[in-house]
Structure formats: C-alpha cells, structure tokens
PDB file of C-alpha atoms in Angstrom:
ATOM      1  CA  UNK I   1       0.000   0.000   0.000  1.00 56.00           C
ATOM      2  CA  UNK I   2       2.722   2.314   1.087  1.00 63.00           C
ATOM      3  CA  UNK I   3       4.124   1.678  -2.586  1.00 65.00           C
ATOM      4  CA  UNK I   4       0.467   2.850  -4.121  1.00 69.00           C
ATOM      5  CA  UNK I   5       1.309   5.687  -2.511  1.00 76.00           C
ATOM      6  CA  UNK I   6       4.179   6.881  -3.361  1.00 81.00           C
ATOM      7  CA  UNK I   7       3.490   5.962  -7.024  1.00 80.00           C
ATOM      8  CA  UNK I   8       0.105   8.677  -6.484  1.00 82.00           C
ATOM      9  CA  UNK I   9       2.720  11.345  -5.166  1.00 85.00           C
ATOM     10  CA  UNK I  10       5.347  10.797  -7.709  1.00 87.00           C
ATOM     11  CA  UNK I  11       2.317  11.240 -10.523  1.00 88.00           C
ATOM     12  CA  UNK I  12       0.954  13.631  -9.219  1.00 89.00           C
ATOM     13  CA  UNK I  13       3.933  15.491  -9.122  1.00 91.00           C
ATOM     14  CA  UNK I  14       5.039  14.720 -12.398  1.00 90.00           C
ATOM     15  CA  UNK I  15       1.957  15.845 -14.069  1.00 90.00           C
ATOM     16  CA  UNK I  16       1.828  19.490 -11.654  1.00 90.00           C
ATOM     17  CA  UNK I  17       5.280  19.691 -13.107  1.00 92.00           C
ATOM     18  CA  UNK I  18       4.016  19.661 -16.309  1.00 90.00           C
ATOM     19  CA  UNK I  19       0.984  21.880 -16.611  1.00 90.00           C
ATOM     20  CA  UNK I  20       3.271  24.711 -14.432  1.00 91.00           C
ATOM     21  CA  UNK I  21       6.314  24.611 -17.141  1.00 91.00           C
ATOM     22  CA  UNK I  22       3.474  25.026 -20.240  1.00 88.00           C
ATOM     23  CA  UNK I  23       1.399  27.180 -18.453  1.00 89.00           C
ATOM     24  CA  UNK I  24       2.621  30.519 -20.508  1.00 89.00           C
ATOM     25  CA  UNK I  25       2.618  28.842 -23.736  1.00 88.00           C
ATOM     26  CA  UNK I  26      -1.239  27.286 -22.885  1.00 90.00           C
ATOM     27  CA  UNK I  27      -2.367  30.570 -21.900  1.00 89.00           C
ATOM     28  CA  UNK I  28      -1.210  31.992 -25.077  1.00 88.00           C
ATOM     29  CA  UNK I  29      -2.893  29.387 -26.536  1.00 89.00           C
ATOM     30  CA  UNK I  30      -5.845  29.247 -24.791  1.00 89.00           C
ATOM     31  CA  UNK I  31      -6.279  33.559 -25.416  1.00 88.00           C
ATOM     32  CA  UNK I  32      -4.772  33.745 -29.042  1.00 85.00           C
ATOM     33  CA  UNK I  33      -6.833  31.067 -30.937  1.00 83.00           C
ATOM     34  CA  UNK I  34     -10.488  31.210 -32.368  1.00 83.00           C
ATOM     35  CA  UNK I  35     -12.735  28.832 -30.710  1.00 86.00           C
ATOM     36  CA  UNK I  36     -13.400  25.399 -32.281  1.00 85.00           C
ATOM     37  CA  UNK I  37     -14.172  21.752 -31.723  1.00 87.00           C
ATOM     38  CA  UNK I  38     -10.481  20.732 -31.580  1.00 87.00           C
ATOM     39  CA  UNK I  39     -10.095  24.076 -28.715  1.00 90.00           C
ATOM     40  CA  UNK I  40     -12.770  22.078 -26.867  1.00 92.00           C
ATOM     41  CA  UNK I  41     -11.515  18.702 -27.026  1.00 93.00           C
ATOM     42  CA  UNK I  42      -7.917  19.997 -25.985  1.00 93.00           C
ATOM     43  CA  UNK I  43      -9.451  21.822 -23.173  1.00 93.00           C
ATOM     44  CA  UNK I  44     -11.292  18.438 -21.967  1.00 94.00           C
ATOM     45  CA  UNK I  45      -8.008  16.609 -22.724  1.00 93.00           C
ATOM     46  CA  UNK I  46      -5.791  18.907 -20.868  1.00 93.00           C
ATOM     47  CA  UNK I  47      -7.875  19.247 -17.641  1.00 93.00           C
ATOM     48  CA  UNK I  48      -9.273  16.110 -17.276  1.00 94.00           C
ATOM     49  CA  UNK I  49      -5.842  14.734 -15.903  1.00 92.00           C
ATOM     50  CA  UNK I  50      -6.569  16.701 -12.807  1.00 93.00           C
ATOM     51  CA  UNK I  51      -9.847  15.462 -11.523  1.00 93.00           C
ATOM     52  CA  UNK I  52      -8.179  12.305 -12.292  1.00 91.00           C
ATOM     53  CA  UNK I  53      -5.063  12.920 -10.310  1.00 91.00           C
ATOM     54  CA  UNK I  54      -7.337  13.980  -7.813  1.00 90.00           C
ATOM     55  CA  UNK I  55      -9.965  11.360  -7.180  1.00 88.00           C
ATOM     56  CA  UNK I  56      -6.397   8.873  -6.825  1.00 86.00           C
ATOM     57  CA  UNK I  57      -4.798  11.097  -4.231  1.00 85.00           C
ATOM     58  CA  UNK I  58      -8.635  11.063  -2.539  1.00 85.00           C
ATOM     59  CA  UNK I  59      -9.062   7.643  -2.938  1.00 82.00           C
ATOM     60  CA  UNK I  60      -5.359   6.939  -1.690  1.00 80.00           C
ATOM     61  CA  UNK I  61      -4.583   9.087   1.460  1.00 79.00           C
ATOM     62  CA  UNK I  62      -8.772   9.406   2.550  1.00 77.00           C
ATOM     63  CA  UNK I  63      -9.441   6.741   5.294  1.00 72.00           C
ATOM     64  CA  UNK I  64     -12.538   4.836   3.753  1.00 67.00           C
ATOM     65  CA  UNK I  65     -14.291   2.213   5.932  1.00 70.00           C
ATOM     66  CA  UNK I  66     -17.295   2.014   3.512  1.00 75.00           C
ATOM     67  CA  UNK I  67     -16.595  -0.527   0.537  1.00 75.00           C
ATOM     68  CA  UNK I  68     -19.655   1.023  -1.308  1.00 79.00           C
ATOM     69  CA  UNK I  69     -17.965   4.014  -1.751  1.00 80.00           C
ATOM     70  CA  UNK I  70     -14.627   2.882  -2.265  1.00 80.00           C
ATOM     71  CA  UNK I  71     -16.028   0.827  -5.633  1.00 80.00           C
ATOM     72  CA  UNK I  72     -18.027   4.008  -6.423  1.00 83.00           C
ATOM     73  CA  UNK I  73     -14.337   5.923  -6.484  1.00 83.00           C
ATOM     74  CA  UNK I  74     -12.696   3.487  -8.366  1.00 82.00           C
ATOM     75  CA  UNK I  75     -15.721   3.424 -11.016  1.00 84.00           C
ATOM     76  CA  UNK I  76     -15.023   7.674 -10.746  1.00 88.00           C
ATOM     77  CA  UNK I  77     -11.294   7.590 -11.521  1.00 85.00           C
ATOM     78  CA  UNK I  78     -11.775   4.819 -14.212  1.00 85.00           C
ATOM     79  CA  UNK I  79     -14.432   6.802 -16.045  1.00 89.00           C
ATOM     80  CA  UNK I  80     -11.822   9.646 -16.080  1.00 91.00           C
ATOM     81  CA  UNK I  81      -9.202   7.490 -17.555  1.00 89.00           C
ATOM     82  CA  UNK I  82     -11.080   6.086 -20.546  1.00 90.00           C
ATOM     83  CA  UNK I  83     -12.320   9.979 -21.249  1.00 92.00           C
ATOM     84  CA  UNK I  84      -8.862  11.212 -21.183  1.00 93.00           C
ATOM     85  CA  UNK I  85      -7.477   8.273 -22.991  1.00 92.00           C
ATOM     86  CA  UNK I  86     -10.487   8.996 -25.459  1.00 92.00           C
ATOM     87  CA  UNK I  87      -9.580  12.584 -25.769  1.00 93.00           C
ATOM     88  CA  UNK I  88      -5.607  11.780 -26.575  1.00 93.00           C
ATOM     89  CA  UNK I  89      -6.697   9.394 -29.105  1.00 92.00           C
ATOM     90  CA  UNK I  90      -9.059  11.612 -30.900  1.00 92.00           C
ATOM     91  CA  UNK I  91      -6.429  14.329 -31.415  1.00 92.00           C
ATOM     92  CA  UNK I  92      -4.251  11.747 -33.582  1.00 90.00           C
ATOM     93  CA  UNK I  93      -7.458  10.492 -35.138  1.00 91.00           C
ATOM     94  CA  UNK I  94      -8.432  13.979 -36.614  1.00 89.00           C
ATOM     95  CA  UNK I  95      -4.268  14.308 -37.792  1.00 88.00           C
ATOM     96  CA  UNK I  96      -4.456  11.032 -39.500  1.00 88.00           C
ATOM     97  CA  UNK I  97      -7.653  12.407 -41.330  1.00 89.00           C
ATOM     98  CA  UNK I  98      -6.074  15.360 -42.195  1.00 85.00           C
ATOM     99  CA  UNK I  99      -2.848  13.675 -43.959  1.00 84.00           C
ATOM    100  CA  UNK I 100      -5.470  11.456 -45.503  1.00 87.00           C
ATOM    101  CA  UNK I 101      -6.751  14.743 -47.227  1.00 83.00           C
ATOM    102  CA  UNK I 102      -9.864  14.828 -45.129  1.00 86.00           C
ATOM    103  CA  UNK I 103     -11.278  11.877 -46.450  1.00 88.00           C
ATOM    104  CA  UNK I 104     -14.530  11.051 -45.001  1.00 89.00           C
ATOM    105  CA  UNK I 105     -14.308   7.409 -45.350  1.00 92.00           C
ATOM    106  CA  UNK I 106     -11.054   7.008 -43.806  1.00 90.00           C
ATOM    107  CA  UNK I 107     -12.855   9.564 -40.853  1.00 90.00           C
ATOM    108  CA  UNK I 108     -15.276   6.980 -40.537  1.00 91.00           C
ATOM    109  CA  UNK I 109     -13.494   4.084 -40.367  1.00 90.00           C
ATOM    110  CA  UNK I 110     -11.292   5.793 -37.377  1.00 90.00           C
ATOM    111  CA  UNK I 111     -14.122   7.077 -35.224  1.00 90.00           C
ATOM    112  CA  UNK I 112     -15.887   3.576 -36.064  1.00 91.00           C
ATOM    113  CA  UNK I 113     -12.734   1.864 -34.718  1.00 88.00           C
ATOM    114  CA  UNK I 114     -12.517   3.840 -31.974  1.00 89.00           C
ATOM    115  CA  UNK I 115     -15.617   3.957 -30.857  1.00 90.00           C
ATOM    116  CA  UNK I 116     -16.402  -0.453 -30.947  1.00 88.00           C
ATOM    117  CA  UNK I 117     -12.858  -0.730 -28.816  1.00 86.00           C
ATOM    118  CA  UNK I 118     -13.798   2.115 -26.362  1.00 86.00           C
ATOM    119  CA  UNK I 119     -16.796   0.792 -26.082  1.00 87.00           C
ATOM    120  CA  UNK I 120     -15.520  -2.920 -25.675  1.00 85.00           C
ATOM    121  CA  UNK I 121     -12.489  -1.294 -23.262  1.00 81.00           C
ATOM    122  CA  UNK I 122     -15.234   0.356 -20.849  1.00 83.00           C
ATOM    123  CA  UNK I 123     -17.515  -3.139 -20.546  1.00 83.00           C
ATOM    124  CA  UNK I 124     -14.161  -5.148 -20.387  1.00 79.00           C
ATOM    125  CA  UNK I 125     -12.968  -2.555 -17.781  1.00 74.00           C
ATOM    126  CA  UNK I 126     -16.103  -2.210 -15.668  1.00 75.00           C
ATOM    127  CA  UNK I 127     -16.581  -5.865 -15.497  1.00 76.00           C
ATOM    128  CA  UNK I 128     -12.836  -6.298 -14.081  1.00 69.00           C
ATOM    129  CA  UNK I 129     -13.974  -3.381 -11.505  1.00 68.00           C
ATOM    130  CA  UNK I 130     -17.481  -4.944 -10.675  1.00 67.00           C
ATOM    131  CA  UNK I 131     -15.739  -8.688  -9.923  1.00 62.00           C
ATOM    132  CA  UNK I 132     -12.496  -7.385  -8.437  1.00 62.00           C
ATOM    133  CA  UNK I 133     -11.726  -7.311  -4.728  1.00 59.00           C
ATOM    134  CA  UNK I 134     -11.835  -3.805  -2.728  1.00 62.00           C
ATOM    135  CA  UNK I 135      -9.200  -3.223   0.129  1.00 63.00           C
ATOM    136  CA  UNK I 136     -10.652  -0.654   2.235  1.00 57.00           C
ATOM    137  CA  UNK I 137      -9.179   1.418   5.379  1.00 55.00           C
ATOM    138  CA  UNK I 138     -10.451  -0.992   7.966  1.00 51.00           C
ATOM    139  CA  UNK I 139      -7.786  -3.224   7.197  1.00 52.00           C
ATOM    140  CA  UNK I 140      -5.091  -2.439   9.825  1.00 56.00           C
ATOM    141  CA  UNK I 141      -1.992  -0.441   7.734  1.00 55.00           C
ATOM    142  CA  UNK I 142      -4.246   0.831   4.936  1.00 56.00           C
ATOM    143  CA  UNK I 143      -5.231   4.124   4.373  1.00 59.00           C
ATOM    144  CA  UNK I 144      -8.070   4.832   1.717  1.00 65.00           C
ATOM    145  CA  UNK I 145      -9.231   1.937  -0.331  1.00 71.00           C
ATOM    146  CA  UNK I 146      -7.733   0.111  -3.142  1.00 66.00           C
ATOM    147  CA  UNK I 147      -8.342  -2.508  -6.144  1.00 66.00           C
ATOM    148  CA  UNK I 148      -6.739  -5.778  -5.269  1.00 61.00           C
ATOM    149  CA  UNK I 149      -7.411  -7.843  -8.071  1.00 54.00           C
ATOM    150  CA  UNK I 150      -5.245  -8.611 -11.516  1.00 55.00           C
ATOM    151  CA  UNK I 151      -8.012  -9.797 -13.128  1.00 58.00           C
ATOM    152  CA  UNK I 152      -7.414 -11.364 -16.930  1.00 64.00           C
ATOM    153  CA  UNK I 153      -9.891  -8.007 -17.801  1.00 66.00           C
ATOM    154  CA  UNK I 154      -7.316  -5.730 -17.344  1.00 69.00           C
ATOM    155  CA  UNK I 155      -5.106  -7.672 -19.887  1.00 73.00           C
ATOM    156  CA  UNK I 156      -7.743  -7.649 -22.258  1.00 78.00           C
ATOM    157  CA  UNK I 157      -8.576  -4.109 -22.261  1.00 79.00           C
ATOM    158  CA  UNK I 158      -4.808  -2.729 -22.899  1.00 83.00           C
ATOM    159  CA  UNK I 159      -4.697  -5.032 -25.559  1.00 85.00           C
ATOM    160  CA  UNK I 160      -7.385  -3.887 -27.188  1.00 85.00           C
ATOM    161  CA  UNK I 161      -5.552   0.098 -26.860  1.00 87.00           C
ATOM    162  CA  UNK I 162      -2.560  -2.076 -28.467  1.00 90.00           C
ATOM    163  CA  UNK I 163      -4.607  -3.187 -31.492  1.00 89.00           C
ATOM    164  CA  UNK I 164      -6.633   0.447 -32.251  1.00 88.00           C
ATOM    165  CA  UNK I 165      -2.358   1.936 -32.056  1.00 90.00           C
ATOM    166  CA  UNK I 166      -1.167  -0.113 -34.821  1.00 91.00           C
ATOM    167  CA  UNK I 167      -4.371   0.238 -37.106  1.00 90.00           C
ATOM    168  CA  UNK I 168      -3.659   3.801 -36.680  1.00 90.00           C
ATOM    169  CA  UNK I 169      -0.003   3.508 -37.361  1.00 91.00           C
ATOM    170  CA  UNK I 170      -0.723   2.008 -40.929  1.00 91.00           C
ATOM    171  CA  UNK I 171      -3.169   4.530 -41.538  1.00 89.00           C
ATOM    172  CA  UNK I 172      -0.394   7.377 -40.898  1.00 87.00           C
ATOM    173  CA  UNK I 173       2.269   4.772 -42.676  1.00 88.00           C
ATOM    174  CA  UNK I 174       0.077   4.995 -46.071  1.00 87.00           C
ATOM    175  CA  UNK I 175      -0.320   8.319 -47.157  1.00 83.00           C
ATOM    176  CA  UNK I 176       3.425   9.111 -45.822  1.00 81.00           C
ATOM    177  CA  UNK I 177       4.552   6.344 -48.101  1.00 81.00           C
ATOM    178  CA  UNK I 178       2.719   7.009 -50.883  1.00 77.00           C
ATOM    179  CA  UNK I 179       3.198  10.660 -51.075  1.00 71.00           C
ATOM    180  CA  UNK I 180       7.297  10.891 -49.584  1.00 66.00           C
ATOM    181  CA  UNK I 181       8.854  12.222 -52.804  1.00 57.00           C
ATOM    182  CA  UNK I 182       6.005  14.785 -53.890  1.00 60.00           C
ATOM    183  CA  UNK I 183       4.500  16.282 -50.924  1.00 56.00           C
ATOM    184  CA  UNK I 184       6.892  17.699 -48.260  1.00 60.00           C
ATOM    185  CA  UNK I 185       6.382  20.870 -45.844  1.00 64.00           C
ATOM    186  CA  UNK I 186       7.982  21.665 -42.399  1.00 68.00           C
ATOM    187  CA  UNK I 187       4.352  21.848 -41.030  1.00 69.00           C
ATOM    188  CA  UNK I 188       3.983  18.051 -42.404  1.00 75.00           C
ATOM    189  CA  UNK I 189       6.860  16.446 -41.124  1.00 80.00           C
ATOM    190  CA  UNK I 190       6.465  18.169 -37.626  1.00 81.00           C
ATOM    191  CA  UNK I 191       2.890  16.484 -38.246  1.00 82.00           C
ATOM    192  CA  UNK I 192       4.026  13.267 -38.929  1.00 84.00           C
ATOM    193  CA  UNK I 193       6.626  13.496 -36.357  1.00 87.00           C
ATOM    194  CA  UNK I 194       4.515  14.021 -33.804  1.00 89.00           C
ATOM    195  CA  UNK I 195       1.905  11.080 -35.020  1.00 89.00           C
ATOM    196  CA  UNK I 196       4.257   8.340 -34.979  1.00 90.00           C
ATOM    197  CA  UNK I 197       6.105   9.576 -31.385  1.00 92.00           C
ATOM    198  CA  UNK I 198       2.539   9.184 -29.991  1.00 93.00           C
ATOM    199  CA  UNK I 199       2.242   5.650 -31.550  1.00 92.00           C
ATOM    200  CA  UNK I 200       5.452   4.175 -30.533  1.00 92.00           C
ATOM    201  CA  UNK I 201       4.645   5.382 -27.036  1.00 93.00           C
ATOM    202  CA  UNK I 202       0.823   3.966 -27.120  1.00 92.00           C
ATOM    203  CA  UNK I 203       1.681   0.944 -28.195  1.00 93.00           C
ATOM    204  CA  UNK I 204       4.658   0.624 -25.750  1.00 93.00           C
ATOM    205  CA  UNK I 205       3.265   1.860 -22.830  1.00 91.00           C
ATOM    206  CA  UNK I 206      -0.250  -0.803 -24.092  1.00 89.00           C
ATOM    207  CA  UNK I 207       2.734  -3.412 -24.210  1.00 89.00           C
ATOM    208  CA  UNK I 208       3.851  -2.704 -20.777  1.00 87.00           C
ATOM    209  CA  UNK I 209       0.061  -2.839 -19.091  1.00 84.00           C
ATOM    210  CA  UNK I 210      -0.367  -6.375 -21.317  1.00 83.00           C
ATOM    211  CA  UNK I 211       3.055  -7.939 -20.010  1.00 83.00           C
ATOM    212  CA  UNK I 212       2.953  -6.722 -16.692  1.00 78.00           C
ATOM    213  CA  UNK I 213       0.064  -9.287 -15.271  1.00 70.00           C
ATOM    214  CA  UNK I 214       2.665 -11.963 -15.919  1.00 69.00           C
ATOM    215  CA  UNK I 215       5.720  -9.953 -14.608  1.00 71.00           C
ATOM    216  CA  UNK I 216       5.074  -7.931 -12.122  1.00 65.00           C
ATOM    217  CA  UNK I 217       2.578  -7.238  -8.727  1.00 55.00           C
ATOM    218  CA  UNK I 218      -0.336  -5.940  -8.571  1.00 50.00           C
ATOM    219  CA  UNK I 219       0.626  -2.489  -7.476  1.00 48.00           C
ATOM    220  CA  UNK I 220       3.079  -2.363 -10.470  1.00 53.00           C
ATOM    221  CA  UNK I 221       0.457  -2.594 -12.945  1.00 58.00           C
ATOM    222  CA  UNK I 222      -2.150  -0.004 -11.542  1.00 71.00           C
ATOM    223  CA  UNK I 223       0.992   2.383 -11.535  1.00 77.00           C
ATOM    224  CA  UNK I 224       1.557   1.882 -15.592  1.00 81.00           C
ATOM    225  CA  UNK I 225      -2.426   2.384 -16.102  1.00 82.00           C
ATOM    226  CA  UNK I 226      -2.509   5.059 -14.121  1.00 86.00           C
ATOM    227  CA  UNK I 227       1.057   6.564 -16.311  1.00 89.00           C
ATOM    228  CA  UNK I 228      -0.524   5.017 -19.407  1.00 90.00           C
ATOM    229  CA  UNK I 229      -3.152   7.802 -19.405  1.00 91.00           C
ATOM    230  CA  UNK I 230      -1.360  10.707 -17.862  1.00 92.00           C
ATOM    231  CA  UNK I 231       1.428  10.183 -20.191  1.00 94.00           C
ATOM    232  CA  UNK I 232      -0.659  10.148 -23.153  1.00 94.00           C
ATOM    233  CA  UNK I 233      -2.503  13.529 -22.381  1.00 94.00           C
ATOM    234  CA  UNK I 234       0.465  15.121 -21.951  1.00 94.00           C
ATOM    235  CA  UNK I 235       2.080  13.978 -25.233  1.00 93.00           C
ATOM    236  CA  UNK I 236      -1.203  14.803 -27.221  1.00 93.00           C
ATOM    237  CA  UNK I 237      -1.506  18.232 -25.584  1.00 93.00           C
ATOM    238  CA  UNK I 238       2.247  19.140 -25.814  1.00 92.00           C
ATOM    239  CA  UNK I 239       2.470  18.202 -29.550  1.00 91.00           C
ATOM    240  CA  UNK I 240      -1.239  20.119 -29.986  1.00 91.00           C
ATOM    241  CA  UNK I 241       0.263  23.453 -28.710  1.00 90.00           C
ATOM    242  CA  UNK I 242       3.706  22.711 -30.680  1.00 87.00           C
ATOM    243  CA  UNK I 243       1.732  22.587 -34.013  1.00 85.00           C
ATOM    244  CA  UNK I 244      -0.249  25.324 -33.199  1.00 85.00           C
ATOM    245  CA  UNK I 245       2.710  27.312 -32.462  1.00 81.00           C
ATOM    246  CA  UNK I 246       4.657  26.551 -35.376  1.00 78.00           C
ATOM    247  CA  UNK I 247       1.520  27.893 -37.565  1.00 70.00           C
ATOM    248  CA  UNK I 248       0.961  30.500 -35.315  1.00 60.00           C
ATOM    249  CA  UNK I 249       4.554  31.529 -36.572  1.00 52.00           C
ATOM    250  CA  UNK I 250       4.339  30.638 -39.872  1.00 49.00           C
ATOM    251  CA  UNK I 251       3.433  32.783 -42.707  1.00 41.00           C
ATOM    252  CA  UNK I 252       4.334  31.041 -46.162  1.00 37.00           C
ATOM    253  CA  UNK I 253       1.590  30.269 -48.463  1.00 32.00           C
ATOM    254  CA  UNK I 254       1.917  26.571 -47.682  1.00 36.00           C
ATOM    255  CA  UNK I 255       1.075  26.919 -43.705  1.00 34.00           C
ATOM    256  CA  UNK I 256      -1.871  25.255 -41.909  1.00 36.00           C
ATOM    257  CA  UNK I 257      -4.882  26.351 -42.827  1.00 37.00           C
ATOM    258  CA  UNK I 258      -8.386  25.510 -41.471  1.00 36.00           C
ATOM    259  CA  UNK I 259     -10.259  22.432 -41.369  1.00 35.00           C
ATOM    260  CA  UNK I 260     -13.703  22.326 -40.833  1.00 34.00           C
ATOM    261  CA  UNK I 261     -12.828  21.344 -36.961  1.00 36.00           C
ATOM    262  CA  UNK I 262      -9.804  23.025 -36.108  1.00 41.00           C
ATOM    263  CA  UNK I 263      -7.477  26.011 -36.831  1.00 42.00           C
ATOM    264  CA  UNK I 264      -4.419  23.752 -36.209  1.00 41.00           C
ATOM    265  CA  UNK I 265      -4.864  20.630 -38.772  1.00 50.00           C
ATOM    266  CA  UNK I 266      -4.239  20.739 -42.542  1.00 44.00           C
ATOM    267  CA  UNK I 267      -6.390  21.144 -44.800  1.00 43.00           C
ATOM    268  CA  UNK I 268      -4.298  19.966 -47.691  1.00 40.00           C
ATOM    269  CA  UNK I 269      -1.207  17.000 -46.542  1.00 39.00           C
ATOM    270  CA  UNK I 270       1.042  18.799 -49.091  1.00 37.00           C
ATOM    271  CA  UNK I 271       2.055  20.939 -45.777  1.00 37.00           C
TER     272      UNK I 271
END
C-alpha cells in the first residue's frame, strides 16, 4: 500500500510539473486562438488529468471504511481514464484524417474503430472493476481503499488500446509512403513526427500494461495504467500546442490552414 502511494505522489507530481512549465505557452494558446471543436476537445483533454489525479490522491490518502464508496471511487477515476485516454486518441485520429486529405471514409473508419474498442475497453474494464476485490481502510496499515485484483480483464482491455495503435499507425504509414517524394512541408513532417512519437509510445506503454500481469505485482500494474493515461494527455496536448505554435509563426503560403474542426490541422497534406 505504502508503494500505491508513493506511485500517487510521484504522478501527481510529475503531471503538476508539467501543466506549471506550459502554463505561458497554454495561456497563449488558450487567449490567441479562435474557438473550435479541436479548442474544446484539448481543453477536456488537458484538464481532465486533474480530476483524475485527484480522485487517486482522494481515494489513496482518505481513510474509507465504507466498501460502497470505495467501488463508487474506483468506477469515478476509471471513467476519467477512458475519457482522457479517449480525448488523446481523438487528437491523432483527426491528424491522420487530415494527412489522408480529409477523407470522409477514412474519418469513418477511425471514429468507427474507436468507438467499438472504447466501447468494448469500458464493458471489459467495468466488469474487471465490478468482480475485483476492494481493500478498504479498515484493514489495519491501509489508508483509503484500493483494487486488489489482476483480473485477466485488465489484460484484455490494454490489448485492445494495443490493437486500435497499430491500425492507426498504418493509416499514418500509407499516405506518408505514398506521397514521400512529392508532398513535403515543415508543417507536415512536424505532423508526422509528432503522429508516430505518440504511436510508438501507445503501443509501448499498451505493451507494458499487457506484459505486466505476468511480470510484475499488482501495485506495479495499476501504476503503468494510471502513467498510461497521464502520459498520453500530456504527449497529445504538448504536440497540440507545438503545431499550433509553429503555424501560429508561420506565414508562407503553404502553412496550416483551417479544417472544418480546427485552426491547427491541414487542410491539404502537401504541408
């Protein structure tokens, strides 16, 4: 328990760290560009992190004797996981689409793949949460109350993260390939850049939460979920306000333009 703990702090740290050395740049952000869909999705992606850094620390360092309310705060914090993981994923969904030349079937295809796995991730999830046990502060040395089981679910569900990060790999791997000696542009290739960084992580850190059942404790695991999501947030927020800043700054004919959903995506992959 005393390792749960420290894993919370050192998190929780980690991510306060973050948000305080961005803040300027996200404020310039946040005041500077013209409200759209994406502004409201990085909003949701950004600040979700807290309330779920939050309902951990609660869950972790508030003595809970009730085991009613300890499943209820583990239900909290893992609806707040699969929205932020949601969020991060949607970011690199809407990229993809726009190196794809906004094509609308390729847009459907993503979303349609995203939504069956979320979908599948949050019953697989909820079902490891419902039949797991719950360690609660009545036990003597525990503060707060914890998930104690390393149920097969939990496999499942990263796996299924795994398998929507390597469709979406190919999908960025296509148009690259098929377009590398005609269509080049600084804003592209910081595009691209960015896309497959985010992949290599999500499938690595997806690789880690799949392996770990069979290599590590309990505790272990709930630590790389818990990094899994922060980790992702912060890449797909960092690498939002990077683009944004690079078009913010740029002023050939061939920067960004708009996209029906955003001031910060191509409209045309030849940039």
């Amino acid at each position: 328990m005393r390792d749960h703990q420290c894993t919370c702090v050192t998190l929780a740290t980690f991510w306060t760290y973050d948000y305080i050395s961005s803040l300027h740049e996200e404020w310039s952000f946040l005041l500077q560009s013209r409200w759209t869909k994406l502004k409201a999705l990085y909003i949701v992606a950004r600040y979700i992190p807290f309330f779920f850094i939050a309902t951990d620390v609660y869950m972790i360092f508030t003595p809970n004797e009730n085991p009613n309310k300890c499943r209820m705060l583990i239900n909290i914090y893992s609806c707040l996981g699969v929205i932020s993981l949601t969020c991060s994923e949607c970011f690199f969904i809407l990229r993809t689409y726009a190196l794809w030349n906004k094509n609308r079937i390729v847009l459907v295809a993503m979303l349609s793949t995203l939504s069956a796995i979320i979908v599948s991730f949050i019953g697989i999830w909820f079902t490891a949460v419902a039949t797991s046990d719950v360690i609660t502060s009545t036990i003597p040395g525990t503060v707060g109350c914890y998930r104690s089981s390393s149920s097969i679910y939990f496999f499942v569900s990263f796996l299924l993260l795994f398998v929507l990060a390597v469709v979406l790999v190919f999908l960025t791997l296509i148009p690259i390939i098929q377009s590398w000696q005609i269509e080049k542009g600084r804003l592209r290739s910081i595009l691209v850049r960015h896309n497959m960084f985010y992949y290599a992580c999500s499938l690595f850190l997806s690789a880690v939460n799949v392996l770990t059942p069979v290599l590590f404790s309990y505790i272990s695991i709930n630590f790389f979920e818990r990094f899994q999501a922060l980790i992702l947030a912060i890449l797909a927020t960092r690498m939002h306000l990077d683009l944004w800043r690079n078009n913010w700054h740029a002023h050939e004919s061939d920067a960004l333009e708009c996209i029906s959903m955003s001031d910060s995506l191509p409209a045309d992959p030849t940039v």
